[in-house]
Coordinates of C-alpha atoms in Angstrom, one line a residue:
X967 CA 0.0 0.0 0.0
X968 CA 1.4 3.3 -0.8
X969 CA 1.2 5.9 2.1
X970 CA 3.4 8.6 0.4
X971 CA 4.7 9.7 -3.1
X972 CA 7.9 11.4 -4.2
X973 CA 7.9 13.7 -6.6
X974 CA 11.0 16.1 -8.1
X975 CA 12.4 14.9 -4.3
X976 CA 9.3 16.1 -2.1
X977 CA 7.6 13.3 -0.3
X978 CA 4.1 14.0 0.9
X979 CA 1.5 11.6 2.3
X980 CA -1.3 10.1 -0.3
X981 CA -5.1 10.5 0.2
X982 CA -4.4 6.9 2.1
X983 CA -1.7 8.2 4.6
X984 CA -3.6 10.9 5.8
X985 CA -6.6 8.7 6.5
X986 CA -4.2 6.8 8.8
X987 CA -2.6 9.1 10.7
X988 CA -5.4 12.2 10.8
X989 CA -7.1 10.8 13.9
X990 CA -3.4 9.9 15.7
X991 CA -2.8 12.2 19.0
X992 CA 0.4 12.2 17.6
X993 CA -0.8 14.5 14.5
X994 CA -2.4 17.8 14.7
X995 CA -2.4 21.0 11.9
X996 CA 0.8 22.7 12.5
X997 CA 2.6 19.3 13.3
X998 CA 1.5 17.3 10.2
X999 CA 3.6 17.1 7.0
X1000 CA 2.7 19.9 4.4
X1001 CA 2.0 19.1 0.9
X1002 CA 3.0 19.8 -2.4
X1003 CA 1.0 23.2 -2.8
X1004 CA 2.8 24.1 0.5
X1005 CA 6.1 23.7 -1.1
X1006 CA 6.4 27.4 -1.8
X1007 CA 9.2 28.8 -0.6
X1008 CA 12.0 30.2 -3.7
X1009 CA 15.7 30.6 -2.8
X1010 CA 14.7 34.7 -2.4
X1011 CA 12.5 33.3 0.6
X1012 CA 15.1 31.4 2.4
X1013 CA 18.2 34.2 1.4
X1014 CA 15.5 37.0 3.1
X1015 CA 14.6 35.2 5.9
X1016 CA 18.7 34.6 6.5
X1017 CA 19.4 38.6 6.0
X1018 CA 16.5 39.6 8.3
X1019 CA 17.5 37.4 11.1
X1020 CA 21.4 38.2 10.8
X1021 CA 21.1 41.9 10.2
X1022 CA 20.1 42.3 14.3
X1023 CA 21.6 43.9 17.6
X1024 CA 23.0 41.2 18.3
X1025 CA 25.3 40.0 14.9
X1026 CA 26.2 44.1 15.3
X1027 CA 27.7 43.4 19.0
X1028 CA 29.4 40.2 18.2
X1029 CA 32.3 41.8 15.9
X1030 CA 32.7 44.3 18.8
X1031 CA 32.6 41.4 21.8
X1032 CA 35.7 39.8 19.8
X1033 CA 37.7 43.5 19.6
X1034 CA 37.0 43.7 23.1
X1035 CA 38.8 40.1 23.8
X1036 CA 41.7 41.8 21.9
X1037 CA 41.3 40.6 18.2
X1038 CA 42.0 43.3 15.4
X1039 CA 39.3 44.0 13.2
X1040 CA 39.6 41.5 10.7
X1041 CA 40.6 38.6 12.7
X1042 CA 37.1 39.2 14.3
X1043 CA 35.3 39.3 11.3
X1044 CA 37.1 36.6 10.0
X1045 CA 36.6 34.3 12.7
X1046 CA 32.6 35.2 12.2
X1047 CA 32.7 34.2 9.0
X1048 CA 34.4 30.9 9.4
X1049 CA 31.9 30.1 12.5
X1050 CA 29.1 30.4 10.1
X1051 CA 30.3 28.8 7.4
X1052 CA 31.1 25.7 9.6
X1053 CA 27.3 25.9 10.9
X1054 CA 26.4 26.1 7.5
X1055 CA 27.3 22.3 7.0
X1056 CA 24.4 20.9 10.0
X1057 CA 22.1 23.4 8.6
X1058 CA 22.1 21.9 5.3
X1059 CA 22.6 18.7 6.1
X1060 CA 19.3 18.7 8.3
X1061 CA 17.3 21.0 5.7
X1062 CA 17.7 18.1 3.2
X1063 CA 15.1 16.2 5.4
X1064 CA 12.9 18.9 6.5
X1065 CA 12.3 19.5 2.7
X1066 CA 12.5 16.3 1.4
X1067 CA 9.4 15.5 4.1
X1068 CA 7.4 18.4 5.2
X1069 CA 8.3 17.6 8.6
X1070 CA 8.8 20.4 11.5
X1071 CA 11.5 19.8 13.6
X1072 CA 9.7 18.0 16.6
X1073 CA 8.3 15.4 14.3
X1074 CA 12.1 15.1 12.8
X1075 CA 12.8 14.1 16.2
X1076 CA 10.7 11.5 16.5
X1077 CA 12.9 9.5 14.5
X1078 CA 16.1 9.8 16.5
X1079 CA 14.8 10.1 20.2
X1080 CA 10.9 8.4 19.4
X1081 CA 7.5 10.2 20.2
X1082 CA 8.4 10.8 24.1
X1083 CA 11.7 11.2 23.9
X1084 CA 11.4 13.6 21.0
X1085 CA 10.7 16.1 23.8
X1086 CA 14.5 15.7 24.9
X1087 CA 15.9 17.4 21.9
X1088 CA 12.8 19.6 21.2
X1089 CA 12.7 21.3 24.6
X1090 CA 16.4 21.8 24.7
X1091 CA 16.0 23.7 21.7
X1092 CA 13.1 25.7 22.6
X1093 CA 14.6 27.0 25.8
X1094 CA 17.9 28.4 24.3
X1095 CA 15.3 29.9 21.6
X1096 CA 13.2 31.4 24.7
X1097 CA 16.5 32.5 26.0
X1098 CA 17.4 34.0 22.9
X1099 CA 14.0 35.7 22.4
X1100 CA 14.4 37.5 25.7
X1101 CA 18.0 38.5 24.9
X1102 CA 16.3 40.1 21.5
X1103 CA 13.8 41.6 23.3
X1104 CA 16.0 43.4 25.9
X1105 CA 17.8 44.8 23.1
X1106 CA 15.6 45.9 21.1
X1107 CA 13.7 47.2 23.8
X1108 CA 16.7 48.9 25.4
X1109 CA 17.7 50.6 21.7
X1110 CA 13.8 52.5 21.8
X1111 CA 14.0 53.3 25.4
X1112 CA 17.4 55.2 24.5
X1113 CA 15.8 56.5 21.2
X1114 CA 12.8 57.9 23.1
X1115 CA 14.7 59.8 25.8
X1116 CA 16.6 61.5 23.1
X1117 CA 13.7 62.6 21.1
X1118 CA 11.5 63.8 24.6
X1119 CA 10.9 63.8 28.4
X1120 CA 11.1 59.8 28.0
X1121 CA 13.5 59.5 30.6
X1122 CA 10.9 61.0 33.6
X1123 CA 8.6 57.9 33.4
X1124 CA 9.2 56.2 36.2
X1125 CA 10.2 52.3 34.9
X1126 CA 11.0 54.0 31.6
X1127 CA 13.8 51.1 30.1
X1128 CA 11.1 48.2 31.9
X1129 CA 7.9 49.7 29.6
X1130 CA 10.3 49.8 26.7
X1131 CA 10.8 46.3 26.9
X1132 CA 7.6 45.2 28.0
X1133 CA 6.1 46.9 25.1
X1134 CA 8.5 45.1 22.4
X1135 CA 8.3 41.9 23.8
X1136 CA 4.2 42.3 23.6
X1137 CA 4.8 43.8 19.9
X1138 CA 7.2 40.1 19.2
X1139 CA 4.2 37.7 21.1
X1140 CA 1.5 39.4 18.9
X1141 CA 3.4 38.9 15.4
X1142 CA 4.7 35.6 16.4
X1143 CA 1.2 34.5 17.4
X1144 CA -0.1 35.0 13.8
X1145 CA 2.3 32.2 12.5
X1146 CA 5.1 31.1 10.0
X1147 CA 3.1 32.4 6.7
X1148 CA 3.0 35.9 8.8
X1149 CA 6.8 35.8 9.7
X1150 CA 8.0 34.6 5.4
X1151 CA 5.7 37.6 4.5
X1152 CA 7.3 39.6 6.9
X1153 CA 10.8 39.0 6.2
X1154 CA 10.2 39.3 2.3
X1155 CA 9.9 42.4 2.8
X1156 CA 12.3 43.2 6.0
X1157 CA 15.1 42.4 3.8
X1158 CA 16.1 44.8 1.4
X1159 CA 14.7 47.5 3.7
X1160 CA 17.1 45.9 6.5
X1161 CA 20.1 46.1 3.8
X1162 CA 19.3 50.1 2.6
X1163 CA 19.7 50.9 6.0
X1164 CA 22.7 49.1 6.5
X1165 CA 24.4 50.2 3.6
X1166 CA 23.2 53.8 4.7
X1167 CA 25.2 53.7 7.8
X1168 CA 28.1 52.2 6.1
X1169 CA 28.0 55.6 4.6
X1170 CA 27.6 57.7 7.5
X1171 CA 30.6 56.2 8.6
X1172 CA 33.0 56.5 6.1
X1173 CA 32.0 60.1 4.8
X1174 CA 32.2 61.6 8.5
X1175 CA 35.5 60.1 9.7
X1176 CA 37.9 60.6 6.2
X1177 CA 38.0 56.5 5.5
X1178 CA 37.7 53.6 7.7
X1179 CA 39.1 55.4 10.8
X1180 CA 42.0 54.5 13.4
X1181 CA 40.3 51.2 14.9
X1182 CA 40.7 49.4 11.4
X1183 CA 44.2 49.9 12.0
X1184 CA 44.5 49.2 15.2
X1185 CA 46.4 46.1 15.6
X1186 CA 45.9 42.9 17.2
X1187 CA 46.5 43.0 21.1
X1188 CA 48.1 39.5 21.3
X1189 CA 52.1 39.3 21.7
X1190 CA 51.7 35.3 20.7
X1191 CA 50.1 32.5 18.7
X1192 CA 49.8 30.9 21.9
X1193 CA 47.4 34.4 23.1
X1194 CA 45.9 34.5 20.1
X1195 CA 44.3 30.9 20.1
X1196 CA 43.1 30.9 23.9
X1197 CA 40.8 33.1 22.6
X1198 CA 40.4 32.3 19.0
X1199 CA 38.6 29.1 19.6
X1200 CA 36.5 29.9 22.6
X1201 CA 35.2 32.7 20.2
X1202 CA 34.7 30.5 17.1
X1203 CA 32.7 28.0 19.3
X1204 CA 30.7 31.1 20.3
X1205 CA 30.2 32.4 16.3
X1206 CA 29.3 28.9 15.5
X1207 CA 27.2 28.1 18.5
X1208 CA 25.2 31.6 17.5
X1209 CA 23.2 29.6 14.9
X1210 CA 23.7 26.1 16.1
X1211 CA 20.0 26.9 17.2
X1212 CA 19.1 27.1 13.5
X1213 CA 21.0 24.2 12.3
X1214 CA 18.7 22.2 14.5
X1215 CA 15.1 23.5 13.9
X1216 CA 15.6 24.9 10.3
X1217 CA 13.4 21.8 9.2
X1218 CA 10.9 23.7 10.7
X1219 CA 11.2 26.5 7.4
X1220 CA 12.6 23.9 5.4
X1221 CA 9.4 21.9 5.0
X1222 CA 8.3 24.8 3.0
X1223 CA 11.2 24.8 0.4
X1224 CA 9.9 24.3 -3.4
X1225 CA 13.1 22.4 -3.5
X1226 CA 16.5 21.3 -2.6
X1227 CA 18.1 24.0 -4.8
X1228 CA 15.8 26.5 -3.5
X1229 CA 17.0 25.9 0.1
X1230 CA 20.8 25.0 -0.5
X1231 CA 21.4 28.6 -3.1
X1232 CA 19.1 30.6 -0.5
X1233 CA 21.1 29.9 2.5
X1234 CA 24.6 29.7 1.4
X1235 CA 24.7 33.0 -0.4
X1236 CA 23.1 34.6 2.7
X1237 CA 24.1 33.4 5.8
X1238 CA 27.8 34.0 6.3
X1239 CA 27.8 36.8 3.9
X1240 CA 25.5 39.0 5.6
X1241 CA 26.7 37.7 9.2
X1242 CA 30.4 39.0 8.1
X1243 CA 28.8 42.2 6.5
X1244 CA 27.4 43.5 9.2
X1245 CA 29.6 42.7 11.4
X1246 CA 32.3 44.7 9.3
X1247 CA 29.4 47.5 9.4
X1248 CA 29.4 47.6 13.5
X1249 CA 33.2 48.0 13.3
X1250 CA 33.0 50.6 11.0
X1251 CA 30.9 52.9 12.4
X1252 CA 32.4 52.6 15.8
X1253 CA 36.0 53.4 14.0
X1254 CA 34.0 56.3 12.5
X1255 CA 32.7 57.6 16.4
X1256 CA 36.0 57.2 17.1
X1257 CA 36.8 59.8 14.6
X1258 CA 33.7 61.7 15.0
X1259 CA 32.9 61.9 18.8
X1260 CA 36.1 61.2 20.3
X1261 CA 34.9 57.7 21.7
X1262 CA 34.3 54.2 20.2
X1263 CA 30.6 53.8 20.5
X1264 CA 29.1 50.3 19.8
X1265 CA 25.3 50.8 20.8
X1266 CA 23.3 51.7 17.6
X1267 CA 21.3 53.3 19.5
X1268 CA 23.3 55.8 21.5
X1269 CA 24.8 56.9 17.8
X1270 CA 21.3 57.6 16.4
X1271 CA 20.5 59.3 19.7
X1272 CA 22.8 61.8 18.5
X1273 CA 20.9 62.8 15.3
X1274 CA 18.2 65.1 14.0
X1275 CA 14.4 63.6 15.7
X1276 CA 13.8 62.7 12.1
X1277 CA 17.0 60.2 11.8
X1278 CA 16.2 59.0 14.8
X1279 CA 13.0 58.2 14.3
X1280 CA 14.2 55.8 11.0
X1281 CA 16.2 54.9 12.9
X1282 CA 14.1 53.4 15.7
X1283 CA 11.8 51.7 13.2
X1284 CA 15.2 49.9 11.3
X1285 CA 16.1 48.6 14.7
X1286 CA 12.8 47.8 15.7
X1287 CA 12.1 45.6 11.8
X1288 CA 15.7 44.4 12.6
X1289 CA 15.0 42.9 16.2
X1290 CA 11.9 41.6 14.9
X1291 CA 13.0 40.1 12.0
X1292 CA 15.5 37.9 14.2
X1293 CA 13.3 37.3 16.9
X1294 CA 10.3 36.2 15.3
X1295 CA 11.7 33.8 12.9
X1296 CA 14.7 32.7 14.5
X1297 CA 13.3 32.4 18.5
X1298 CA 9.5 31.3 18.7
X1299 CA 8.7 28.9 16.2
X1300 CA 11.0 26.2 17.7
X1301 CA 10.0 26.8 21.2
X1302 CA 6.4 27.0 19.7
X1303 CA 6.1 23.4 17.8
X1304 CA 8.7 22.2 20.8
X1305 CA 5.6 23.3 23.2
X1306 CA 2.7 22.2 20.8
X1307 CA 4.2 18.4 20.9
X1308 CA 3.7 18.3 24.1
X1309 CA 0.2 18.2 23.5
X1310 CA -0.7 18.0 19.9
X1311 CA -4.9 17.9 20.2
X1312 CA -4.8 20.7 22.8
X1313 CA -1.5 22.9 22.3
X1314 CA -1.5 25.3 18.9
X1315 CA 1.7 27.2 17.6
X1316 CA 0.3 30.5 19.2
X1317 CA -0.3 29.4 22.5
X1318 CA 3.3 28.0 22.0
X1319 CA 4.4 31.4 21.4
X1320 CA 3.0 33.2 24.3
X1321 CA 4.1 30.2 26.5
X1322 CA 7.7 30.8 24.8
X1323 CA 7.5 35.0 26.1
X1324 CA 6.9 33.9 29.3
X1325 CA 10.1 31.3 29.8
X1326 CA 12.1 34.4 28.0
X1327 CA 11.2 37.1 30.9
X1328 CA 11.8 33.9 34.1
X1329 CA 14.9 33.6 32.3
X1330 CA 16.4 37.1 32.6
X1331 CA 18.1 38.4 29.3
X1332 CA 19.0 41.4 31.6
X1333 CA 21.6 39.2 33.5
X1334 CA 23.0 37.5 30.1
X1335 CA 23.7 40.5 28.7
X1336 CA 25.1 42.2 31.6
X1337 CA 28.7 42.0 30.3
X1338 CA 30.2 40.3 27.3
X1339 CA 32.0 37.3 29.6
X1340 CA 29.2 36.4 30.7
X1341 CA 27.2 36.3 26.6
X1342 CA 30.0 34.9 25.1
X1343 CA 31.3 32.1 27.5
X1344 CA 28.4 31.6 29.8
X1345 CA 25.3 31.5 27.4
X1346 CA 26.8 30.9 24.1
X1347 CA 29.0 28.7 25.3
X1348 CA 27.4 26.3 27.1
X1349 CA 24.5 26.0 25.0
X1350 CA 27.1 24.9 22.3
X1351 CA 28.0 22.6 24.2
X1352 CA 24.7 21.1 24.7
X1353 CA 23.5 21.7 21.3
X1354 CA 26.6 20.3 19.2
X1355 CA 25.5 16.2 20.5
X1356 CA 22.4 17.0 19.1
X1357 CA 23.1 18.3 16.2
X1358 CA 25.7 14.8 15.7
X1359 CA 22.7 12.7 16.4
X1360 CA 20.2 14.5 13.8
X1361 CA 23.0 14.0 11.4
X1362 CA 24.2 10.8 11.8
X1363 CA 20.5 9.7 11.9
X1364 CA 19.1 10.8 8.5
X1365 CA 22.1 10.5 6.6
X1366 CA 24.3 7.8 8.1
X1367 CA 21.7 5.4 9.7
X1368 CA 18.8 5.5 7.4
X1369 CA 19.9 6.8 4.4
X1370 CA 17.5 9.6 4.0
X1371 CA 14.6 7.1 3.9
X1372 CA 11.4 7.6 6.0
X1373 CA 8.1 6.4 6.7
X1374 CA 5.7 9.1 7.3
X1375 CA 3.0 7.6 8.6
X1376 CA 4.8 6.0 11.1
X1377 CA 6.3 9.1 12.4
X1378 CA 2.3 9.7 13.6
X1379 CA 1.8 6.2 14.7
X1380 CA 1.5 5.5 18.7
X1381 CA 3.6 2.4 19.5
X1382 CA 4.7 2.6 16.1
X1383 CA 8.6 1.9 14.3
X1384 CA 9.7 5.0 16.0
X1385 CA 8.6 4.2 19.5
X1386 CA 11.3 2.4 20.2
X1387 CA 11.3 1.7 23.8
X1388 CA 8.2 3.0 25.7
X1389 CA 8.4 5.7 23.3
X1390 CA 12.4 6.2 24.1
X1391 CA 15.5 5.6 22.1
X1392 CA 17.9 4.8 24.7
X1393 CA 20.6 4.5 21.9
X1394 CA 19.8 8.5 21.7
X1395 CA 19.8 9.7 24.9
X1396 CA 23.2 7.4 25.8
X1397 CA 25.0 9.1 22.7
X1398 CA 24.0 12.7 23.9
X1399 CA 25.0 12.0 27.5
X1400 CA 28.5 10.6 26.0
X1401 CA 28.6 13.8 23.9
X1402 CA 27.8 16.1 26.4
X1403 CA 29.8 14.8 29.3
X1404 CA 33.4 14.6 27.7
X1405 CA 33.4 18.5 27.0
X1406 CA 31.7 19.6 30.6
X1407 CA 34.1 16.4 32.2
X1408 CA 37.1 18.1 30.2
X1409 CA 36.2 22.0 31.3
X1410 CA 36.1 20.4 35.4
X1411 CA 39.6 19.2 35.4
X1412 CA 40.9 21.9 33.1
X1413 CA 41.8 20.9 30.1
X1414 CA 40.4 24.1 28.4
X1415 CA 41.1 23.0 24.6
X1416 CA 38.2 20.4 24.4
X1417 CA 36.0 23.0 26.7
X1418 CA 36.9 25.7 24.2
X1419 CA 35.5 23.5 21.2
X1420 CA 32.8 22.1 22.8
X1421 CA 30.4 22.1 20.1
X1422 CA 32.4 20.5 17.3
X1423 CA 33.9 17.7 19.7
X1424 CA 30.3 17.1 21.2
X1425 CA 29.0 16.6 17.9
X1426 CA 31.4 14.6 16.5
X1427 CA 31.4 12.1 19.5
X1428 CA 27.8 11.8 19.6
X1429 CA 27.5 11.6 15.6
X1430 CA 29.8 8.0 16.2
X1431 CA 28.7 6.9 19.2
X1432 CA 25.0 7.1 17.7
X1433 CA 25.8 5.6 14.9
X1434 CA 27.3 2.4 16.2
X1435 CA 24.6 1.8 18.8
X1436 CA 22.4 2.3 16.1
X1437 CA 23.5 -0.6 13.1
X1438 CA 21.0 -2.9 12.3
X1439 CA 18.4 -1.3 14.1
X1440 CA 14.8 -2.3 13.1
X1441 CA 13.5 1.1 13.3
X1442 CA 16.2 1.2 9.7
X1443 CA 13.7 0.6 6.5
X1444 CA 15.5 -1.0 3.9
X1445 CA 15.2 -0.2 -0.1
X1446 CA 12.6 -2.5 -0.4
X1447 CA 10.5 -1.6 2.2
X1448 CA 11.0 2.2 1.0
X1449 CA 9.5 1.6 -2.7
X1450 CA 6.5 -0.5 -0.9
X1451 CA 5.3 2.7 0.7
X1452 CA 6.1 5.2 -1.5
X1453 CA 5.0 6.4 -5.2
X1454 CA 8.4 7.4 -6.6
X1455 CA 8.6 9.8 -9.7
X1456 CA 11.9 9.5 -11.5
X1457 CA 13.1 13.4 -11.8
X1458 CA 15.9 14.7 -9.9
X1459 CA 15.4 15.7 -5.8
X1460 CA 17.7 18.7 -7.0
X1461 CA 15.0 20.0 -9.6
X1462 CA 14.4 23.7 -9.4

């Protein structure tokens, strides 16, 4: 009986696999795999939606963080870029699936942890993404509480920074509520709106300071190699570990891709590019208030404050479309379809998104950001550490263990191949123990290189360790059993 076809790569249930998994608690609207006519989304959709979440507060700070530590300008930069291109690889890798089935990223999980322990991965994922839609919020929240006191009497009201933030964070839960269609309309249009005005203050800043300005000449503050690399891969852990969210739940936009090439031309020309643009932007401007104003000034904000009411008040609405842009797309739908698994018949993505606001505030995005140590090493850092296992696992799964072949319906199916144990693959949750514990074992008795390159090493342990527990497994569907279930057309998975 055939449950699903594939066609030009894109497998969607037939009429018959819906019937058997629309009544599943398992399966509900926004968990279900989308079909064909869903498959909508063009390389432009997946390049804007990679430009509107890196063009934010926080890809502007991250450059700076990394001068701070002592690196020269394009040793910063540089190490940006490389972090994201090495992310790049996971995301792709698990993009192939989420386009290939329609599936969001809980569902994915089913198939490496099994329908309970699905909530493993899921969860961690949606709590760094409530963490990091708190951390958006404070900024953005922070940069129109310092935009309103320039332009008036802002700074009188009592609680002033507190009803800032409170007010954006309402203004994220309200457009993250109306779901993913909302945020890929959204961030058709963010984009090029996001890049005028970046490209604008590129401009500001070389016109007003004569060129690029003393801080792009300002050397390197390491005397050594040795100096150079305690904090080179610490920071590279914390440029990839940035994203290493994404590289987990991007199945979750992925399921909407019109194709492989759509996805794999969309991302790659956007994602490190415009991470190591504007990063190269937030070091140029502060070189140009250098020049300017006699200090190095990193907080958009606080250089806009010095502007006619007019500038700032374009200004305040590019950094509120760039906060949102991030945090909408980027922080709430995986924390949203992480809490709508939970409880598919009763739980709906915007329930999942106001639930996701409220773990944001109880975790404090004030404290996180209260210096760069404690963003950099503390939060990035550690969540790396947790994430990179999980990424392995994802990985090893779909590509190494079951060779890209799924069956759909039994993704839905209580008790069904993907149960595993009492609806728990052990195999998982020992190889992301292993993967997590030789990193945080490593950082307790001090040896500070495995520490610093936490996420890689996590990965890469947990990607073997899963895939040896895993041979032979009977959850694996062979060839055979793959062309019994599925209507396969003959065109290329790579078809544009």
């Amino acid at each position: 009986m055939k449950t699903q076809v594939e066609e030009d790569g894109i497998v969607t249930l037939t009429e018959e696999g819906i019937r058997e998994i629309h009544e599943s608690p398992l399966y509900n609207e926004g968990l279900r795999p989308t079909t064909k006519q869903e498959h909508t989304w063009t390389a432009y959709n997946f390049a804007s939606l990679w430009i509107g979440m890196a063009i934010c507060l926080p890809t502007y700070s991250l450059a700076a963080g990394l001068i701070s530590l002592g690196m020269n300008w394009w040793q910063a930069i540089g190490t940006i870029i490389l972090g994201n291109l090495i992310v790049l690889i996971p995301i792709l890798l698990n993009a192939h699936a989420g386009t290939k089935y329609g599936i969001p990223y809980p569902v994915y999980a089913r198939l490496w942890f099994g329908e309970k322990g699905a909530h493993i991965p899921s969860l961690a994922r949606g709590i760094v993404g409530a963490g990091w839609f708190g951390i958006n919020c404070w900024f953005g929240g922070a940069a129109i509480d310092t935009l309103l006191v320039a332009m008036s009497a802002w700074e009188n009201v009592p609680g002033h920074l507190m009803i800032a933030f409170i007010g954006f964070w309402i203004l994220n839960i309200w457009i993250a509520y109306r779901g993913p269609e909302a945020i890929r309309k959204m961030e058709f249009w963010a984009a090029p709106t996001l890049i005028v005005m970046a490209l604008a203050l590129l401009v500001w800043a070389f016109t007003s300071a004569g060129g690029w300005g003393p801080m792009l000449s300002a050397p390197s503050k390491f005397t050594s190699a040795g100096d150079f690399f305690k904090v080179f891969f610490p920071a590279l852990t914390g440029a990839i570990a940035f994203w290493s969210t994404l590289a987990l739940n991007i199945p979750d936009f992925c399921r909407y891709a019109k194709s492989q090439k759509a996805q794999i031309v969309g991302q790659t020309s956007s994602l490190p590019t415009t991470m190591g643009f504007f990063s190269f932007i937030g070091v140029a401007v502060a070189s140009a208030t250098l020049v300017v104003y006699g200090e190095a000034i990193w907080d958009p904000a606080a250089i806009l404050a010095k502007f006619s009411p007019f500038v700032i008040f374009l200004g305040t609405l590019g950094i509120i479309l760039a906060t949102l842009t991030t945090n909408v797309a980027a922080n709430v739908v995986a924390p949203a379809r992480a809490i709508e698994n939970l409880w598919p018949r009763k739980l709906t993505f915007g329930m999942g998104a106001i639930i996701t606001g409220l773990v944001a505030l109880l975790m404090q995005p004030w404290y996180l950001l209260e210096n760069f140590g404690n963003y950099i090493f503390l939060w990035l850092g550690t969540y790396g550490a947790l994430l990179g296992p999980i990424d392995g696992i994802a990985i090893a799964d779909y590509w190494l263990v079951r060779k890209q072949r799924i069956d759909l319906v039994e993704l839905y199916r209580p008790n069904g191949m993907y149960s595993y144990s009492s609806g728990v693959n052990k195999k998982a949750v020992w190889a992301l123990l292993i993967g997590i514990a030789v990193p945080f074992g490593c950082k307790a008795i001090g040896i500070t290189s495995v520490w610093d390159n936490a996420w890689t090493i996590g990965l890469l342990i947990s990607l073997l360790c899963y895939t040896w527990f895993m041979r032979n497994n009977p959850s694996v569907i062979s060839e055979s059993h793959y062309s019994r279930i599925t209507s396969t057309d003959t065109q290329s998975s790579f078809a544009s």
